[in-house]
Short mmCIF file of C-alpha atoms and ligand atoms in Angstrom, two decimals:
data_model
loop_
_atom_site.label_atom_id
_atom_site.label_comp_id
_atom_site.label_asym_id
_atom_site.label_seq_id
_atom_site.Cartn_x
_atom_site.Cartn_y
_atom_site.Cartn_z
CA MET A 1200 -36.10 52.04 -31.26
CA ILE A 1201 -39.56 50.47 -30.19
CA VAL A 1202 -40.45 47.60 -28.93
CA PHE A 1203 -44.26 46.13 -30.01
CA ASP A 1204 -45.73 43.21 -27.72
CA SER A 1205 -48.92 44.03 -29.34
CA ILE A 1206 -49.57 43.33 -33.38
CA ARG A 1207 -53.19 45.81 -33.08
CA ASP A 1208 -50.08 48.25 -31.49
CA PHE A 1209 -47.15 47.72 -34.87
CA MET A 1210 -49.65 47.56 -37.45
CA SER A 1211 -51.07 50.56 -36.43
CA THR A 1212 -48.44 52.80 -36.26
CA ARG A 1213 -46.85 51.15 -38.89
CA VAL A 1214 -50.14 52.39 -41.61
CA PRO A 1215 -48.69 56.06 -41.56
CA LEU A 1216 -44.99 54.98 -42.20
CA GLU A 1217 -43.37 56.55 -45.52
CA GLY A 1218 -40.23 54.84 -47.11
CA SER A 1219 -39.00 51.84 -47.36
CA LEU A 1220 -39.07 49.21 -44.89
CA GLY A 1221 -36.34 45.99 -44.15
CA PHE A 1222 -37.21 43.11 -42.38
CA VAL A 1223 -36.09 40.33 -40.40
CA PRO A 1224 -37.78 37.53 -39.37
CA THR A 1225 -36.15 35.75 -35.90
CA MET A 1226 -37.18 33.47 -32.98
CA GLY A 1227 -33.66 34.91 -31.80
CA ALA A 1228 -30.86 35.03 -29.63
CA LEU A 1229 -28.93 36.69 -32.37
CA HIS A 1230 -25.82 36.42 -33.38
CA GLU A 1231 -23.47 37.80 -36.26
CA GLY A 1232 -25.54 36.00 -39.07
CA HIS A 1233 -28.93 37.68 -37.10
CA ARG A 1234 -26.40 41.33 -37.45
CA SER A 1235 -25.15 40.90 -40.70
CA LEU A 1236 -28.78 40.95 -42.09
CA ILE A 1237 -30.38 44.33 -39.67
CA ARG A 1238 -26.53 45.61 -40.77
CA ARG A 1239 -27.31 44.90 -44.56
CA SER A 1240 -31.40 46.09 -44.16
CA LEU A 1241 -30.56 49.15 -42.25
CA LYS A 1242 -28.00 50.60 -45.07
CA GLU A 1243 -31.05 49.78 -48.10
CA ASN A 1244 -34.46 51.05 -46.38
CA GLN A 1245 -35.58 54.17 -44.39
CA ILE A 1246 -36.96 51.64 -42.01
CA THR A 1247 -35.73 48.24 -40.31
CA ALA A 1248 -38.37 45.93 -39.07
CA VAL A 1249 -36.90 42.56 -36.80
CA SER A 1250 -39.38 39.87 -35.40
CA ILE A 1251 -38.80 38.11 -32.76
CA TYR A 1252 -40.97 34.93 -32.08
CA ILE A 1253 -40.03 30.94 -31.74
CA ASN A 1254 -42.77 29.73 -33.71
CA PRO A 1255 -44.22 26.83 -31.76
CA THR A 1256 -45.28 24.98 -35.51
CA GLN A 1257 -42.01 24.58 -37.13
CA PHE A 1258 -40.97 22.54 -35.01
CA ASP A 1259 -42.01 19.39 -35.07
CA ARG A 1260 -39.53 17.78 -31.49
CA SER A 1261 -40.85 18.80 -28.77
CA GLU A 1262 -37.56 18.04 -27.06
CA ASP A 1263 -35.75 20.89 -29.76
CA LEU A 1264 -38.96 23.10 -29.06
CA GLN A 1265 -37.90 22.84 -25.06
CA VAL A 1266 -34.05 23.54 -25.17
CA TYR A 1267 -34.51 25.99 -28.53
CA PRO A 1268 -32.29 29.26 -26.60
CA GLU A 1269 -33.61 32.12 -25.46
CA THR A 1270 -31.66 35.31 -24.80
CA ILE A 1271 -34.52 37.92 -25.01
CA LEU A 1272 -32.68 40.74 -22.57
CA GLU A 1273 -29.61 40.24 -24.65
CA ASP A 1274 -31.14 40.61 -27.88
CA LYS A 1275 -33.04 43.37 -26.96
CA GLU A 1276 -30.11 45.49 -26.69
CA GLN A 1277 -28.40 44.15 -29.20
CA LEU A 1278 -31.31 45.72 -31.99
CA LYS A 1279 -30.83 48.90 -30.15
CA SER A 1280 -27.61 49.75 -30.62
CA LEU A 1281 -27.40 48.57 -34.56
CA GLY A 1282 -30.00 51.11 -34.69
CA VAL A 1283 -33.08 49.11 -35.47
CA ASP A 1284 -36.29 51.35 -35.83
CA LEU A 1285 -38.87 49.03 -34.54
CA LEU A 1286 -39.08 45.17 -32.62
CA LEU A 1287 -42.46 42.77 -32.42
CA ILE A 1288 -42.33 40.02 -30.35
CA PRO A 1289 -45.94 38.96 -30.79
CA THR A 1290 -47.57 36.23 -28.55
CA TYR A 1291 -48.48 32.88 -29.78
CA GLU A 1292 -52.13 33.65 -28.95
CA GLN A 1293 -51.63 36.69 -30.82
CA MET A 1294 -50.23 35.22 -34.17
CA TYR A 1295 -52.19 32.44 -34.65
CA PRO A 1296 -56.12 34.47 -33.57
CA ASP A 1297 -57.39 30.88 -35.45
CA THR A 1298 -55.06 28.15 -33.49
CA PHE A 1299 -53.63 27.24 -36.91
CA ARG A 1300 -56.36 26.22 -38.14
CA TYR A 1301 -55.20 27.83 -40.99
CA GLU A 1302 -51.83 26.76 -42.37
CA VAL A 1303 -50.01 27.50 -45.72
CA ARG A 1304 -48.59 25.36 -47.67
CA GLU A 1305 -45.91 23.90 -50.37
CA LYS A 1306 -47.02 20.65 -51.86
CA GLU A 1307 -43.10 19.92 -53.48
CA PHE A 1308 -39.99 20.16 -52.26
CA SER A 1309 -41.19 20.77 -48.46
CA SER A 1310 -41.35 18.01 -49.13
CA GLU A 1311 -37.64 17.30 -49.99
CA MET A 1312 -33.78 17.15 -47.48
CA CYS A 1313 -34.80 19.60 -44.04
CA GLY A 1314 -38.68 18.36 -45.45
CA ALA A 1315 -38.48 14.50 -45.08
CA TYR A 1316 -37.09 14.48 -41.80
CA ARG A 1317 -39.35 17.70 -40.18
CA SER A 1318 -42.76 16.95 -40.31
CA GLY A 1319 -44.34 19.76 -41.02
CA HIS A 1320 -41.70 22.33 -40.97
CA PHE A 1321 -42.08 24.30 -43.79
CA THR A 1322 -46.06 24.79 -43.72
CA GLY A 1323 -44.85 25.87 -40.05
CA VAL A 1324 -42.90 28.64 -41.48
CA LEU A 1325 -44.31 29.39 -44.01
CA THR A 1326 -47.83 29.48 -42.28
CA VAL A 1327 -45.45 32.55 -40.12
CA VAL A 1328 -43.73 34.22 -42.50
CA MET A 1329 -46.97 34.91 -44.68
CA LYS A 1330 -48.52 35.97 -41.10
CA LEU A 1331 -45.39 38.25 -40.13
CA LEU A 1332 -44.87 39.60 -44.09
CA ASN A 1333 -49.12 40.65 -43.54
CA ILE A 1334 -48.50 42.27 -40.49
CA ILE A 1335 -45.01 44.06 -41.16
CA ARG A 1336 -45.46 44.49 -44.98
CA PRO A 1337 -42.16 45.63 -45.30
CA SER A 1338 -40.94 46.59 -49.13
CA ARG A 1339 -37.71 43.90 -48.41
CA ALA A 1340 -37.24 41.05 -46.92
CA TYR A 1341 -33.41 39.74 -45.37
CA PHE A 1342 -33.29 35.54 -45.17
CA GLY A 1343 -29.28 33.68 -44.58
CA GLU A 1344 -28.39 31.03 -47.08
CA LYS A 1345 -28.10 28.96 -44.40
CA ASP A 1346 -31.44 28.03 -44.63
CA TYR A 1347 -31.37 27.92 -48.23
CA GLN A 1348 -34.48 25.75 -48.92
CA GLN A 1349 -35.98 28.31 -46.42
CA TYR A 1350 -34.95 31.11 -48.54
CA LEU A 1351 -36.31 29.33 -52.28
CA LEU A 1352 -39.33 28.32 -50.87
CA ILE A 1353 -40.38 31.22 -48.52
CA ARG A 1354 -39.36 33.16 -52.92
CA ASP A 1355 -41.52 30.85 -54.62
CA MET A 1356 -44.43 31.57 -52.12
CA VAL A 1357 -44.02 35.44 -52.36
CA GLU A 1358 -43.98 34.98 -56.59
CA ALA A 1359 -47.49 32.24 -55.99
CA PHE A 1360 -48.89 35.06 -53.65
CA PHE A 1361 -48.33 38.12 -55.54
CA LEU A 1362 -46.82 39.64 -52.34
CA GLU A 1363 -45.51 42.97 -52.68
CA VAL A 1364 -42.24 41.75 -51.26
CA GLU A 1365 -38.42 41.73 -52.41
CA ILE A 1366 -37.00 38.85 -50.42
CA ILE A 1367 -33.70 38.86 -49.83
CA PRO A 1368 -31.10 35.47 -49.82
CA CYS A 1369 -28.07 36.61 -47.80
CA PRO A 1370 -24.21 34.55 -47.42
CA ILE A 1371 -24.21 32.40 -44.45
CA VAL A 1372 -21.74 33.80 -42.12
CA ARG A 1373 -19.22 30.76 -40.61
CA ASP A 1374 -16.85 31.36 -37.19
CA PRO A 1375 -12.79 31.38 -38.59
CA ASP A 1376 -13.07 27.44 -38.09
CA GLY A 1377 -15.80 27.39 -40.57
CA LEU A 1378 -19.15 27.00 -38.97
CA ALA A 1379 -22.49 28.00 -39.93
CA LEU A 1380 -23.74 30.30 -37.73
CA SER A 1381 -26.99 28.91 -35.93
CA SER A 1382 -28.76 29.65 -32.45
CA ARG A 1383 -28.44 26.09 -31.92
CA ASN A 1384 -24.66 26.11 -31.90
CA MET A 1385 -25.28 27.72 -27.93
CA ASN A 1386 -26.60 24.11 -27.55
CA LEU A 1387 -23.64 22.28 -28.42
CA SER A 1388 -21.61 20.38 -25.77
CA ASP A 1389 -17.54 21.32 -26.15
CA SER A 1390 -16.43 17.78 -28.03
CA ALA A 1391 -19.62 18.37 -29.74
CA ARG A 1392 -18.65 22.15 -30.80
CA GLU A 1393 -15.02 21.04 -31.20
CA LYS A 1394 -15.86 18.53 -33.67
CA ALA A 1395 -19.12 20.58 -35.67
CA PRO A 1396 -16.46 22.66 -38.25
CA LEU A 1397 -15.78 19.02 -39.72
CA LEU A 1398 -19.08 19.64 -41.00
CA HIS A 1399 -17.91 22.17 -43.36
CA LYS A 1400 -14.72 21.06 -44.57
CA LEU A 1401 -15.84 17.13 -45.41
CA ILE A 1402 -18.86 18.50 -46.96
CA ARG A 1403 -16.61 20.69 -49.78
CA SER A 1404 -14.46 17.16 -50.79
CA LYS A 1405 -14.53 15.65 -53.92
CA GLY A 1406 -16.53 12.99 -53.21
CA SER A 1407 -20.01 11.85 -54.40
CA ASP A 1408 -23.07 12.72 -51.60
CA ASN A 1409 -23.61 8.88 -50.25
CA GLU A 1410 -18.89 8.84 -50.02
CA LEU A 1411 -19.42 11.47 -47.73
CA LYS A 1412 -22.10 10.37 -46.34
CA LEU A 1413 -19.86 7.64 -45.14
CA GLU A 1414 -16.37 10.10 -43.88
CA LEU A 1415 -19.37 12.28 -42.14
CA THR A 1416 -20.64 9.17 -40.41
CA LYS A 1417 -17.49 7.79 -39.41
CA GLU A 1418 -16.43 10.82 -38.20
CA GLY A 1419 -19.51 10.56 -35.65
CA PHE A 1420 -21.72 12.79 -37.20
CA GLU A 1421 -25.69 11.04 -37.51
CA VAL A 1422 -26.30 12.01 -41.35
CA GLU A 1423 -29.57 13.03 -42.03
CA TYR A 1424 -29.10 13.92 -45.80
CA VAL A 1425 -26.37 14.78 -48.71
CA GLN A 1426 -27.82 16.00 -51.75
CA THR A 1427 -26.25 17.66 -54.33
CA LYS A 1428 -29.09 19.65 -55.94
CA PHE A 1429 -29.41 23.37 -57.38
CA ASP A 1430 -25.33 23.15 -57.71
CA ARG A 1431 -25.65 23.16 -54.56
CA ARG A 1432 -24.28 20.70 -51.88
CA PHE A 1433 -26.83 20.06 -48.65
CA VAL A 1434 -26.11 18.86 -45.58
CA ALA A 1435 -28.22 17.96 -42.07
CA VAL A 1436 -26.16 15.76 -39.46
CA ARG A 1437 -27.62 15.27 -35.64
CA ILE A 1438 -24.59 15.25 -33.04
CA GLY A 1439 -24.32 14.98 -29.24
CA THR A 1440 -26.49 13.90 -26.58
CA ASN A 1441 -28.40 16.15 -24.37
CA PRO A 1442 -29.68 17.26 -26.23
CA THR A 1443 -29.35 16.18 -29.55
CA VAL A 1444 -28.25 19.26 -32.23
CA ARG A 1445 -29.50 19.57 -35.64
CA LEU A 1446 -26.48 21.07 -38.16
CA ILE A 1447 -26.87 22.09 -41.40
CA ASP A 1448 -24.90 23.18 -44.66
CA ASN A 1449 -25.03 24.22 -47.67
CA VAL A 1450 -21.90 25.67 -49.94
CA ALA A 1451 -22.63 25.91 -54.04
CA LEU A 1452 -20.40 24.11 -55.93
CA ILE A 1453 -20.11 26.57 -58.91
CA GLU A 1454 -18.39 29.98 -57.02
O1 LIG B 2564 -34.55 31.24 -39.77
C1 LIG B 2564 -35.22 31.63 -39.24
O2 LIG B 2564 -35.60 31.90 -37.87
C2 LIG B 2564 -37.12 31.36 -38.89
O3 LIG B 2564 -37.81 29.98 -39.36
C3 LIG B 2564 -38.12 32.26 -38.94
C4 LIG B 2564 -37.86 32.55 -40.65
C5 LIG B 2564 -37.43 33.76 -38.05
C6 LIG B 2564 -40.01 32.28 -39.08
O4 LIG B 2564 -40.25 31.57 -37.49
#
């Protein structure tokens, strides 16, 4: 595995590459969800590139950014043993030579659901993903369906800007008790971790969105939204204190 901490070096190595390149963008703190995307990329492409970059522009709360888990040494080891070819770990100065004067903004769906509770979040995501796609120039890029709204917005951005990359959604990976894997799960206290799988259990209940919201509130979750859209039910909650951990999940209503 070649590790790049310079975007320029990555781009000059990338130029002569032949064959398909699969790309998995991450913010590190890797778990089985990330590993499933990487394995799929390794299977479907000649070369697989991964990026680790905790993108500050997509965090609406500085407390959230401060407690975002960082496990860079373990991440590198994992990526090496999985057989990843290229790893990019850029700095803020490299990613934002413009100091974020330029951005990619979607004007409708990005202010719904997660966007309604995380001001500017999707602008940060779309901007950094556009930058990463331009740097890496992959044939395929892999995104987890846990962040389903993110996946849809990236898919539509690629279409809107004629980017030559196939965006591939990959199924949510769950712990045996149903909790969707997320780097943020590392921040759950024992009691919050015990309660968290209820989210997946209840999201599949037959009641209305409003009934589910009431049920989750009764169980001690601070509910941001419950919404059914595109034959899927989406939920975002916060749980625990110090830190409060934000959990999201979604399920297809028609299998
Ligand atoms: O899903 C994530 O981990 C991030 O939003 C992404 C796509 C790596 C952009 O920072």
